[in-house]
mmCIF file of C-alpha atoms and ligand atoms in Angstrom:
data_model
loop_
_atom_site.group_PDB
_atom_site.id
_atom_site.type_symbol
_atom_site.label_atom_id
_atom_site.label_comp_id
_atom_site.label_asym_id
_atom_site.label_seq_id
_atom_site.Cartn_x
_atom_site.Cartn_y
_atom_site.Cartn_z
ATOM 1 C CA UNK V 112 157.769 86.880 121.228
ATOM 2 C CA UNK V 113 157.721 85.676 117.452
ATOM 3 C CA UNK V 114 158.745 89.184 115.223
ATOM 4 C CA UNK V 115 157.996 87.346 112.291
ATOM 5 C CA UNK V 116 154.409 87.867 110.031
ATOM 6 C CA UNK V 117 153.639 85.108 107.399
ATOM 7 C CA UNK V 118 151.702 85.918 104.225
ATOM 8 C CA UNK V 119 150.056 84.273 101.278
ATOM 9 C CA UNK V 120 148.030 85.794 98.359
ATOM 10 C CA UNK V 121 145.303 83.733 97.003
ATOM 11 C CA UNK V 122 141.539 83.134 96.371
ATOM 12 C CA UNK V 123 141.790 79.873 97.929
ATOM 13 C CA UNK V 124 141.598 80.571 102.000
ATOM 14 C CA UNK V 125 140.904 77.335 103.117
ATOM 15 C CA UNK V 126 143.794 76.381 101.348
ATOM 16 C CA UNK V 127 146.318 78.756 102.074
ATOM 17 C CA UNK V 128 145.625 79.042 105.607
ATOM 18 C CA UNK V 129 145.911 75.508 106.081
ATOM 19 C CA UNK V 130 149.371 75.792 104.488
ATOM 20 C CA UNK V 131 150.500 78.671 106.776
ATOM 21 C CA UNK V 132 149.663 76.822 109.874
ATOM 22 C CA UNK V 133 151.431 73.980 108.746
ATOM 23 C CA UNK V 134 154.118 76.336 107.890
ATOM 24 C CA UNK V 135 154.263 77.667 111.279
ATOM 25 C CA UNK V 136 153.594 74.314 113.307
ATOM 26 C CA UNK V 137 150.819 75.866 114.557
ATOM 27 C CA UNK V 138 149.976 72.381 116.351
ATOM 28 C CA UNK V 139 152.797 72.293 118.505
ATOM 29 C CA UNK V 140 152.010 74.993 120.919
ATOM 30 C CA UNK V 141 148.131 73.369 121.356
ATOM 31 C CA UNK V 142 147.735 71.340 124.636
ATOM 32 C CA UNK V 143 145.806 67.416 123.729
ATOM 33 C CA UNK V 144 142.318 68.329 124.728
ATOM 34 C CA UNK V 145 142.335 71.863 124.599
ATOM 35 C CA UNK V 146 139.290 73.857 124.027
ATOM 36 C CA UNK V 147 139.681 76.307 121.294
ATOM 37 C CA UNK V 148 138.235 79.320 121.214
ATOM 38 C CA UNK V 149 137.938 80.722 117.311
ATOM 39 C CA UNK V 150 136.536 85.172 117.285
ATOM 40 C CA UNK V 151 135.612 86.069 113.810
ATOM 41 C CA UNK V 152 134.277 89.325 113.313
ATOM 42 C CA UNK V 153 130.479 89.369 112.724
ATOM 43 C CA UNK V 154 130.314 92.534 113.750
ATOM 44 C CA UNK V 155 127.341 92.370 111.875
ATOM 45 C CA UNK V 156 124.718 90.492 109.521
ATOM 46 C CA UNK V 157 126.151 90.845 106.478
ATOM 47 C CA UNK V 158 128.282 87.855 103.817
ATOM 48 C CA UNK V 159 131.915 88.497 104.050
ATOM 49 C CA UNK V 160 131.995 89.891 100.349
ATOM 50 C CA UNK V 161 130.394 92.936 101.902
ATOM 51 C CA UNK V 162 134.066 93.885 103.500
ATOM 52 C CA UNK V 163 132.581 93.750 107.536
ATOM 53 C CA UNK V 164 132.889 89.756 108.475
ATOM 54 C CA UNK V 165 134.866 86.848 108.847
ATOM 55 C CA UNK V 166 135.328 84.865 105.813
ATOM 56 C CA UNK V 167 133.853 81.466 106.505
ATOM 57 C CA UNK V 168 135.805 79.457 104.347
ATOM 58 C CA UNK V 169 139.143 80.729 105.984
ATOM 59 C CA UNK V 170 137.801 79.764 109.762
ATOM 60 C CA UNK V 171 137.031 76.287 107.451
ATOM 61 C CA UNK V 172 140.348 75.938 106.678
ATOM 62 C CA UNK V 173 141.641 76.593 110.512
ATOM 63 C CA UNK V 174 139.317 74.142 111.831
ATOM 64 C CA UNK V 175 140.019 71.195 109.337
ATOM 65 C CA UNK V 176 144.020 71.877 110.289
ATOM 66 C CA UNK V 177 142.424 71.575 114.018
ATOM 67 C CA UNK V 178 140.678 68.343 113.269
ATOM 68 C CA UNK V 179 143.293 67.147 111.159
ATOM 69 C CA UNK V 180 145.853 67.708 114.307
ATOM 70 C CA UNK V 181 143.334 65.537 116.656
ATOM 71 C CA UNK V 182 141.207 68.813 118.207
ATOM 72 C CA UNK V 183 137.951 68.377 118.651
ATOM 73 C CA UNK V 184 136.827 70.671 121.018
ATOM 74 C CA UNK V 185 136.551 73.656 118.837
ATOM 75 C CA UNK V 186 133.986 77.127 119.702
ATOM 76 C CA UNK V 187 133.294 79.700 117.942
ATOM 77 C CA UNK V 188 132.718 82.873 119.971
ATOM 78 C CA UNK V 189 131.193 85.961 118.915
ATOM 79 C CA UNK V 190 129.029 89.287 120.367
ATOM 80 C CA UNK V 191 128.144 90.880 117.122
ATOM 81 C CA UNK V 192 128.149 94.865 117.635
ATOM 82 C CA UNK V 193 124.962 96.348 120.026
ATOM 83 C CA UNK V 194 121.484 96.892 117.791
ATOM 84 C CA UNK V 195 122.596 93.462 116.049
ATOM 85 C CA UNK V 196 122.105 89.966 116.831
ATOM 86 C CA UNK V 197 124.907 87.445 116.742
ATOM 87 C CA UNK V 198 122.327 84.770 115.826
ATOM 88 C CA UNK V 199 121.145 86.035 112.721
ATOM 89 C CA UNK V 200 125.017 87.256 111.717
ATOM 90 C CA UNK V 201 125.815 83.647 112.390
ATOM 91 C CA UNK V 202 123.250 82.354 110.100
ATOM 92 C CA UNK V 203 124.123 85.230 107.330
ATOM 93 C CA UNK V 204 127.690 84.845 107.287
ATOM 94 C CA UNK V 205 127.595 81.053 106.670
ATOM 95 C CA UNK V 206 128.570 79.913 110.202
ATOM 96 C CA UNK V 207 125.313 77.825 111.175
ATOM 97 C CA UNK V 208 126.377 75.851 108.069
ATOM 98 C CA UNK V 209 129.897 75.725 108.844
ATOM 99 C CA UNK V 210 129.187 74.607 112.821
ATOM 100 C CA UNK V 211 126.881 72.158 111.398
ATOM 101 C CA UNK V 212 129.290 71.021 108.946
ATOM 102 C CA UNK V 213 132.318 70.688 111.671
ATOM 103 C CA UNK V 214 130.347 70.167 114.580
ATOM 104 C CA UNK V 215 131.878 72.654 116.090
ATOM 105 C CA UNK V 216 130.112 74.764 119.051
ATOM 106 C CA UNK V 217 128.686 78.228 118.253
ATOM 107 C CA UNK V 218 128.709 80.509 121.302
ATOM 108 C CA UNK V 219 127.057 83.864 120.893
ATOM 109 C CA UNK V 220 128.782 86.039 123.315
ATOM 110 C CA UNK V 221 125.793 88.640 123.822
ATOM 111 C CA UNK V 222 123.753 85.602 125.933
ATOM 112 C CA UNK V 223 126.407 84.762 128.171
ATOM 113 C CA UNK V 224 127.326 85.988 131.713
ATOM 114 C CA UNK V 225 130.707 88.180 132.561
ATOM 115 C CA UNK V 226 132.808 89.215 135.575
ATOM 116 C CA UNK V 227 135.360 91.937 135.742
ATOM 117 C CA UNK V 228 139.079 91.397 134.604
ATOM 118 C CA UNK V 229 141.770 94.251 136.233
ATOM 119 C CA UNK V 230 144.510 95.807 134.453
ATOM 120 C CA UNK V 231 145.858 98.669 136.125
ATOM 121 C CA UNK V 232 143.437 101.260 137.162
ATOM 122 C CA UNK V 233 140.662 100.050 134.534
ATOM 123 C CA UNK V 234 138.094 96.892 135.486
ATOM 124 C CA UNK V 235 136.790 95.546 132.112
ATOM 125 C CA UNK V 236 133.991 92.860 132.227
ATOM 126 C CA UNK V 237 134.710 90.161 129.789
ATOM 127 C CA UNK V 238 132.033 87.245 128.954
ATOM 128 C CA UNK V 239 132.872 84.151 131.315
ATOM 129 C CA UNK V 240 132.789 81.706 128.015
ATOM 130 C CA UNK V 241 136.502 83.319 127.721
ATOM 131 C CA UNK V 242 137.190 81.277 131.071
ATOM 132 C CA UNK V 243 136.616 78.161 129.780
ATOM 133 C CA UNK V 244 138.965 78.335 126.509
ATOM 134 C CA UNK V 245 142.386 77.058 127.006
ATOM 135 C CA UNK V 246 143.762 78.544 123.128
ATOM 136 C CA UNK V 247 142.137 81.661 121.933
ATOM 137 C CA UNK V 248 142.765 81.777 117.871
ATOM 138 C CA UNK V 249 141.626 85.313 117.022
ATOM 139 C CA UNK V 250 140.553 85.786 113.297
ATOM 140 C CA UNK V 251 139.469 89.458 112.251
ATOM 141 C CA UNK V 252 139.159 91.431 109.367
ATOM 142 C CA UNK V 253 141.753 94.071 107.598
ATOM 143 C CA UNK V 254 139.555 97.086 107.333
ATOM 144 C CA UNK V 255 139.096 100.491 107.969
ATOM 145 C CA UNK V 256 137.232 102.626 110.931
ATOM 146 C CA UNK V 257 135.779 105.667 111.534
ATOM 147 C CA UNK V 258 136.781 106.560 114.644
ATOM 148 C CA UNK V 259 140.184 103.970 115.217
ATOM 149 C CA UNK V 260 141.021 104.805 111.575
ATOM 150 C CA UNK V 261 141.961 100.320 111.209
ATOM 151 C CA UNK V 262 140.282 97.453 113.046
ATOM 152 C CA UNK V 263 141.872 94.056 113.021
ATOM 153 C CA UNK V 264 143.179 91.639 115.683
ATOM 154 C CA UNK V 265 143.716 94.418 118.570
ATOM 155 C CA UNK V 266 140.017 95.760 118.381
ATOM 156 C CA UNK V 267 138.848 91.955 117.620
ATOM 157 C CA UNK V 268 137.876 90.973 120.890
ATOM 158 C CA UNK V 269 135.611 93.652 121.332
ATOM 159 C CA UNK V 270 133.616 91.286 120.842
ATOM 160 C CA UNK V 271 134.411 89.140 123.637
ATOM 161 C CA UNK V 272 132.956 91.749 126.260
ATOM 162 C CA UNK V 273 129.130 92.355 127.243
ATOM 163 C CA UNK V 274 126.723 95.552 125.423
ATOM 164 C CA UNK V 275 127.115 97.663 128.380
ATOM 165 C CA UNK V 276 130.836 97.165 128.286
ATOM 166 C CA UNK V 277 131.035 98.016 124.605
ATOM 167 C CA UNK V 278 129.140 101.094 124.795
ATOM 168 C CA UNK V 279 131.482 102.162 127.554
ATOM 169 C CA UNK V 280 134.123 101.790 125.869
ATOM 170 C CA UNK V 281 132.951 104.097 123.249
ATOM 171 C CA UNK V 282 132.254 106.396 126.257
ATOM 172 C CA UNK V 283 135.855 105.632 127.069
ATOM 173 C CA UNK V 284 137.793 106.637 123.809
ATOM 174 C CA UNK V 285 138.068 103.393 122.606
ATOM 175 C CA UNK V 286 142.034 103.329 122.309
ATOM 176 C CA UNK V 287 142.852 102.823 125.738
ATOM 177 C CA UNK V 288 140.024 100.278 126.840
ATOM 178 C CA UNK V 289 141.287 98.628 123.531
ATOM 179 C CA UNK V 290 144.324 98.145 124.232
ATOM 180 C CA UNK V 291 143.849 97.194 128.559
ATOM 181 C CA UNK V 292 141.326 94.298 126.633
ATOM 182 C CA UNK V 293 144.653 93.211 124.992
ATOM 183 C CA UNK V 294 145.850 92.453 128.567
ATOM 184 C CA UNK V 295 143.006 91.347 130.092
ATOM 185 C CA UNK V 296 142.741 88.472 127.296
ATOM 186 C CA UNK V 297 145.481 86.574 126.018
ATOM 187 C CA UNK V 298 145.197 85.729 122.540
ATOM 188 C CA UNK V 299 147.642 82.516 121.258
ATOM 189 C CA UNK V 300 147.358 83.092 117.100
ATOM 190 C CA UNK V 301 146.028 85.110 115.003
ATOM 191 C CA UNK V 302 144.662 84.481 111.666
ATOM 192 C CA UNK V 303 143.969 87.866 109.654
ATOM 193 C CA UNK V 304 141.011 87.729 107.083
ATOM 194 C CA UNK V 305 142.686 90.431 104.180
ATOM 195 C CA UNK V 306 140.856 89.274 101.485
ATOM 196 C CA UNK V 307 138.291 91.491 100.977
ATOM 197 C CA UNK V 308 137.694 93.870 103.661
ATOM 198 C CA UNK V 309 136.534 97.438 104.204
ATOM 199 C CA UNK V 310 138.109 100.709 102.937
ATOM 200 C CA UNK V 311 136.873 102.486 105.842
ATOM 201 C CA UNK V 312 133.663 101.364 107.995
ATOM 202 C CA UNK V 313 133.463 98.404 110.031
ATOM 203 C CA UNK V 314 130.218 97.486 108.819
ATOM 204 C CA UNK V 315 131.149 97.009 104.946
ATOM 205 C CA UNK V 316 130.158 98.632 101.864
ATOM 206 C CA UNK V 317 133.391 99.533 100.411
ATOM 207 C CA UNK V 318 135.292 96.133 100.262
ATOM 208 C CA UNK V 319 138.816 96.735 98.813
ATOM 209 C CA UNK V 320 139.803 93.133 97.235
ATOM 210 C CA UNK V 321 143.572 92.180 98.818
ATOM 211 C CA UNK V 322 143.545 88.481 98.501
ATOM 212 C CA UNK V 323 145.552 88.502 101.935
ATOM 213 C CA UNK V 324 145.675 86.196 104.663
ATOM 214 C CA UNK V 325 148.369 86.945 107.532
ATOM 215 C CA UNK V 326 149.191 84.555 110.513
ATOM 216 C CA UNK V 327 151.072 85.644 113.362
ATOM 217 C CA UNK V 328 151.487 85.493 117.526
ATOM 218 C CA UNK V 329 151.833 89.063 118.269
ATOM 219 C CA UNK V 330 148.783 91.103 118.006
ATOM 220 C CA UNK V 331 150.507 94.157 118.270
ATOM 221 C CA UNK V 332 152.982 93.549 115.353
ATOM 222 C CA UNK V 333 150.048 92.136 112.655
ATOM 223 C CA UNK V 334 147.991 95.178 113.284
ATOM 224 C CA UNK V 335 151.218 97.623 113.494
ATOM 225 C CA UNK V 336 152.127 95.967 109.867
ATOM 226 C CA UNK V 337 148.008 95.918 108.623
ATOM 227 C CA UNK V 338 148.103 100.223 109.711
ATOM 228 C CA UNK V 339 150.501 100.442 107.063
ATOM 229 C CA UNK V 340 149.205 97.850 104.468
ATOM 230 C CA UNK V 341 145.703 100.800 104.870
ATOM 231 C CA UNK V 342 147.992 104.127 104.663
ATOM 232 C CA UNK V 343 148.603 104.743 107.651
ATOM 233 C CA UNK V 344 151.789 104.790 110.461
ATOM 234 C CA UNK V 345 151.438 103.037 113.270
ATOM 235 C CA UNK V 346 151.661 106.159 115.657
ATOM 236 C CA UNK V 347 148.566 107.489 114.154
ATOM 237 C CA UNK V 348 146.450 104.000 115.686
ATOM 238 C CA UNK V 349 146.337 105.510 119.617
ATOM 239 C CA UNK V 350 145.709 102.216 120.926
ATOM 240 C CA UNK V 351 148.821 100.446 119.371
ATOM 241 C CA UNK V 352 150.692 102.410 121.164
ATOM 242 C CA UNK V 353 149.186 102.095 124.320
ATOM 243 C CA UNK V 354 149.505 98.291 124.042
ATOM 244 C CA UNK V 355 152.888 98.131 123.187
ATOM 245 C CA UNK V 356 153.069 100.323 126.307
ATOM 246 C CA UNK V 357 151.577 97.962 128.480
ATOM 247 C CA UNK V 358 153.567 94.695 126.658
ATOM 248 C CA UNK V 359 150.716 93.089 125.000
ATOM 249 C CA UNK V 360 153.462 92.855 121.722
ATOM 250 C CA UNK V 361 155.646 94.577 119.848
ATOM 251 C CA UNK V 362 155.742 97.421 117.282
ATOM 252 C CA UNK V 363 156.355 96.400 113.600
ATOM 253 C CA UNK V 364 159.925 97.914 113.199
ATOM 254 C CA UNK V 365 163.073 97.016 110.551
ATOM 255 C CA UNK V 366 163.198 93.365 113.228
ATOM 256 C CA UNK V 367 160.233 92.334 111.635
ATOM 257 C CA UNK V 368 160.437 90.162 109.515
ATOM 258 C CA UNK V 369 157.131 89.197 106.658
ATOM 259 C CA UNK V 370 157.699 86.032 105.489
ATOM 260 C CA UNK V 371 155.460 85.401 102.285
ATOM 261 C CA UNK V 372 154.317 81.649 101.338
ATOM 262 C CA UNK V 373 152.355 82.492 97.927
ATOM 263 C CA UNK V 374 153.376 85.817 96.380
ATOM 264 C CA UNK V 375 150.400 88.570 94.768
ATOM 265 C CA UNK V 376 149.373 87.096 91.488
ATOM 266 C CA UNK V 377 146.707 88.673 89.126
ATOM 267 C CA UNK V 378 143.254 86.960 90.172
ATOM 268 C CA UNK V 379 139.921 87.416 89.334
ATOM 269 C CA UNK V 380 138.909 90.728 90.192
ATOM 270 C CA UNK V 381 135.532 91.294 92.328
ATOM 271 C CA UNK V 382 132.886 93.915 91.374
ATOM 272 C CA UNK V 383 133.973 97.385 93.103
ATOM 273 C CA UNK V 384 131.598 99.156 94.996
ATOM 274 C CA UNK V 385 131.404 103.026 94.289
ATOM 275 C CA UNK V 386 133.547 104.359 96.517
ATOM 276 C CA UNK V 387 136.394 102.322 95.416
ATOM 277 C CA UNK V 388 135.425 102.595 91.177
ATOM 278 C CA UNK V 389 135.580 106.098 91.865
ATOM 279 C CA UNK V 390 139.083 106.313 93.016
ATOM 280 C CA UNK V 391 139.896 103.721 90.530
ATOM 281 C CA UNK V 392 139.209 105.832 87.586
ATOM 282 C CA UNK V 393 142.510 107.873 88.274
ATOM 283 C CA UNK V 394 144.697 104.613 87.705
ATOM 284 C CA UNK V 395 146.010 103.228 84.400
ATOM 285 C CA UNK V 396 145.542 99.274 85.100
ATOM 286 C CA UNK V 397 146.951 96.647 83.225
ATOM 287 C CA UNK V 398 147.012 93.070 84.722
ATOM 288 C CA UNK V 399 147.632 94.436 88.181
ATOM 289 C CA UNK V 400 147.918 91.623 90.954
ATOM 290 C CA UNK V 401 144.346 92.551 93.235
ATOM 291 C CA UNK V 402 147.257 93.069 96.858
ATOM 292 C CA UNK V 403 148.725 95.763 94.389
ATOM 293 C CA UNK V 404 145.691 97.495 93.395
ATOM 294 C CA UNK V 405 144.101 97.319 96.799
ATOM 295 C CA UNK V 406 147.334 99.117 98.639
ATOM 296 C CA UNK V 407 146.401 101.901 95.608
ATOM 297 C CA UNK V 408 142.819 102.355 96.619
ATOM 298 C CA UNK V 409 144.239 102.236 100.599
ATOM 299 C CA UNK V 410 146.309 104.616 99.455
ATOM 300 C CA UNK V 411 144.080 107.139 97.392
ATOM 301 C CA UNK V 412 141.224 107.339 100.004
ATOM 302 C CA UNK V 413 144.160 108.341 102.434
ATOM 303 C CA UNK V 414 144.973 111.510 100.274
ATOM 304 C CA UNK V 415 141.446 112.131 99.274
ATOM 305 C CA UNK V 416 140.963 112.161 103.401
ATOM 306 C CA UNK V 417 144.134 114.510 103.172
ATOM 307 C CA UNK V 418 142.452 116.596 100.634
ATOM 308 C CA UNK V 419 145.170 115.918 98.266
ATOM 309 C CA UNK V 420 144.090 113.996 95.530
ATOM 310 C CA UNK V 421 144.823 116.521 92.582
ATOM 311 C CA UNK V 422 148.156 115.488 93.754
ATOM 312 C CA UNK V 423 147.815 112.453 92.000
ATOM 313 C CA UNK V 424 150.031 112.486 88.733
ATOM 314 C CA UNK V 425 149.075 111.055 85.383
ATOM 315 C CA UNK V 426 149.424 108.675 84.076
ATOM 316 C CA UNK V 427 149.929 106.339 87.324
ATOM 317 C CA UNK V 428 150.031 103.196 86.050
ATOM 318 C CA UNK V 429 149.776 99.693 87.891
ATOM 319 C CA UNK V 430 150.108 96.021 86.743
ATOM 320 C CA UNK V 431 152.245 93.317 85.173
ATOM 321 C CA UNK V 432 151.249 94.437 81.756
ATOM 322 C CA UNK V 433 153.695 97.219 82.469
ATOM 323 C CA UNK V 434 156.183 95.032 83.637
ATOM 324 C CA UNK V 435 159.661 96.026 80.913
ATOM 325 C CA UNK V 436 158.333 98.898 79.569
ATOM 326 C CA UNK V 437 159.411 102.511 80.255
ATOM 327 C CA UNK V 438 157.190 105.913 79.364
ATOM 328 C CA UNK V 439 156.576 108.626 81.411
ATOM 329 C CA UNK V 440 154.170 108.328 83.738
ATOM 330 C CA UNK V 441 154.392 107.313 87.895
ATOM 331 C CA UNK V 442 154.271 103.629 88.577
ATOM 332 C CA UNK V 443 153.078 101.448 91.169
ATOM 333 C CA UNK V 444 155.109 98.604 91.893
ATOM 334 C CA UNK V 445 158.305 96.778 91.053
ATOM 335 C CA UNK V 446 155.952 95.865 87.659
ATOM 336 C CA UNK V 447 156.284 99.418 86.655
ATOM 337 C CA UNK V 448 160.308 100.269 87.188
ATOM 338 C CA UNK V 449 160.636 101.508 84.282
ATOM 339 C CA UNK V 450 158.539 104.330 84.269
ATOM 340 C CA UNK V 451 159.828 107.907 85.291
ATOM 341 C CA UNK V 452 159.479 107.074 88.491
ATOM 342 C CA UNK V 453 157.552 104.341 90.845
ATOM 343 C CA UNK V 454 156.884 103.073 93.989
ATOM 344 C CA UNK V 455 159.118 100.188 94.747
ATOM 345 C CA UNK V 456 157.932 96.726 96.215
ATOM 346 C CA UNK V 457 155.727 93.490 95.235
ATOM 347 C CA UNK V 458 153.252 94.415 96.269
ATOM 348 C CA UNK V 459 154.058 98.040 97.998
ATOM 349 C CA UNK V 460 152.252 99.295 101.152
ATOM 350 C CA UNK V 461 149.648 101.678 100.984
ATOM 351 C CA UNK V 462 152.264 103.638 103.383
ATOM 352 C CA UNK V 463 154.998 103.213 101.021
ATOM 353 C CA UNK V 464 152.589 104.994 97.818
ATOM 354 C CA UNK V 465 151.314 107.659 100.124
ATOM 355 C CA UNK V 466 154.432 108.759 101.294
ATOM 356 C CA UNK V 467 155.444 109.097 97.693
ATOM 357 C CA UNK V 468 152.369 110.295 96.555
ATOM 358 C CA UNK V 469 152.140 112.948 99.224
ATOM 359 C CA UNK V 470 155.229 113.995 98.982
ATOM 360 C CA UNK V 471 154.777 115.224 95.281
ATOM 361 C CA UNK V 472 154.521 119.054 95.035
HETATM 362 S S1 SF4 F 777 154.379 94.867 91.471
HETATM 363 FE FE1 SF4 F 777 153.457 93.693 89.798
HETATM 364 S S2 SF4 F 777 153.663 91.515 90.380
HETATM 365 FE FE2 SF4 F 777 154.036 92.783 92.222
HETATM 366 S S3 SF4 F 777 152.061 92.897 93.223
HETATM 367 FE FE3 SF4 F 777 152.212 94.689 91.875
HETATM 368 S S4 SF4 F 777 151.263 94.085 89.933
HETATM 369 FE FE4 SF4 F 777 151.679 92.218 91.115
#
């Protein structure tokens, strides 16, 4: 399997995702006249600047490389979270536009029918539209959890599976039901929505602004590589584990390799919500790129979690306006290497800064 990741920064997701497909030849491995399956999350009824869903204008961009490359049989599939209606989050998020737009198929995965799938000693029932898709492009959201601590490509096709199956596998633990799903359904690509998503709930609220989009093939590797980019080790995320167990990819490790199209740049900054202003008000900004600033917040609400957040020193600055000078202070990123002492990379992992951070007595 592919251990490489590719990256780009940017406002512009049709754009840059176009790019990155091109960049991997993304057409080459699509049978003429396949039907393509495309999972967003809509895990809910709620516009992707809210941190929970799909960004509409980045599944744009995927199908007008599609169409471009001669595909016309395009779905998109989706069973938005139980207590919600896939319909309405459809019609919120932008997607009854974008179908129209496209004429592409929408296919609202709580209405259809489902059999059972084995892997090992666990039957899952997974919704029969899954049957009929010959390329499965899975496109989820970078964003926190309460209970998995990240969700992104791995916990994806959770939607894919009836209510009663969800709800079991809550009942279940989640991680290892996760992870068997990985087995049960193959996914071809993934295209990770990083642009804006949620510091730590599924269903939005605290969007922490990234301006990330990541392609890859290996489900296990993007979301091994997104646990870090959120503060955390991959060992922490049970079900990683457990998939890499059972071969459904392969751990991000010093093999991987991130290959990155369009580097951070200092864009327009959306308005935080509490949660994140809050932590904010313990940086020094000047001109920091938004990837930059979001692995800080990542990385704050990990040590405030920890309990550690008088560990933070002062100043801790971030941004290119600090970029040649020196002072004392702690810096985040390669911007600030002049400072008494910083976190090295362009932009650094929430991982990296936490491990730093932490380790401050
Ligand atoms: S180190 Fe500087 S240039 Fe690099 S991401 Fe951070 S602020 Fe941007």
């Amino acid at each position: 399997m592919d251990k490489r990741i590719y990256a780009s920064y940017g406002q512009r997701p049709a754009e840059l995702v176009k790019e990155l497909l091109a960049e991997i030849d993304a057409a080459k491995d699509i049978p003429s006249g396949a039907r393509i399956g495309l999972k967003p999350n809509l895990v809910v009824a709620k516009p992707a600047r809210e941190g929970a869903t799909t960004t509409p204008e980045l599944v744009e961009g995927v199908i007008q490389y599609l169409q471009d490359h001669g595909h016309k049989n395009i779905a998109i599939l989706e069973g938005s979270w139980v207590g919600a209606s896939t319909q309405r989050a459809f019609r919120v998020c932008g997607y009854d536009d974008l179908a129209r737009r496209y004429r592409v198929e929408l296919v609202d995965l709580q209405k259809d029918s489902f059999h059972p799938r084995r892997v090992g000693d666990l039957e899952i029932n997974v919704c029969s539209e899954l049957d009929r898709v010959h390329y499965l492009i899975n496109m989820p959201v970078l964003k926190g959890h309460c209970q998995t601590k990240i969700t992104c490509a791995l916990k994806n096709l959770k939607g894919c599976i009836p209510n009663q199956e969800k709800r079991r596998f809550h009942a279940l633990g989640l991680h290892k039901p996760i992870a068997y799903l990985n087995k049960a359904i193959k996914t071809d690509l993934i295209v990770v929505d990083g642009l804006n998503g949620d510091l730590d709930f599924e269903e939005g609220g605290n969007p922490v602004q990234m301006d990330l989009i990541l392609v890859g093939k290996d489900p296990v590797l993007i979301d091994s590589y997104v646990a870090q980019l959120m503060g955390y080790h991959p060992s922490e995320i049970g079900y990683l584990r457990l998939a890499a167990e059972l071969g459904v990819g392969h751990l991000f490790d010093a093999d991987t390799e991130v290959v990155v199209l369009r580097p951070a740049e200092n864009t327009r900054r959306l308005s935080p919500s509490r949660a994140v202003e809050r932590l904010a008000r313990l940086v020094q900004e000047d001109q920091a790129c938004s990837a930059c600033f979001g692995s800080l917040i990542h990385a704050l609400a990990r040590l405030g979690e920890q309990g550690l957040l008088q560990r933070v020193p002062r100043p801790l600055v971030i941004g290119q306006g600090f970029r040649g000078k020196t002072g004392e202070g702690f810096g985040i990123g390669s911007c600030t290497r002049g400072f008494t002492s910083h976190v090295k990379g362009c932009p650094p992992s929430a991982r990296d800064i936490l491990e730093q951070l932490a380790g401050l007595k």
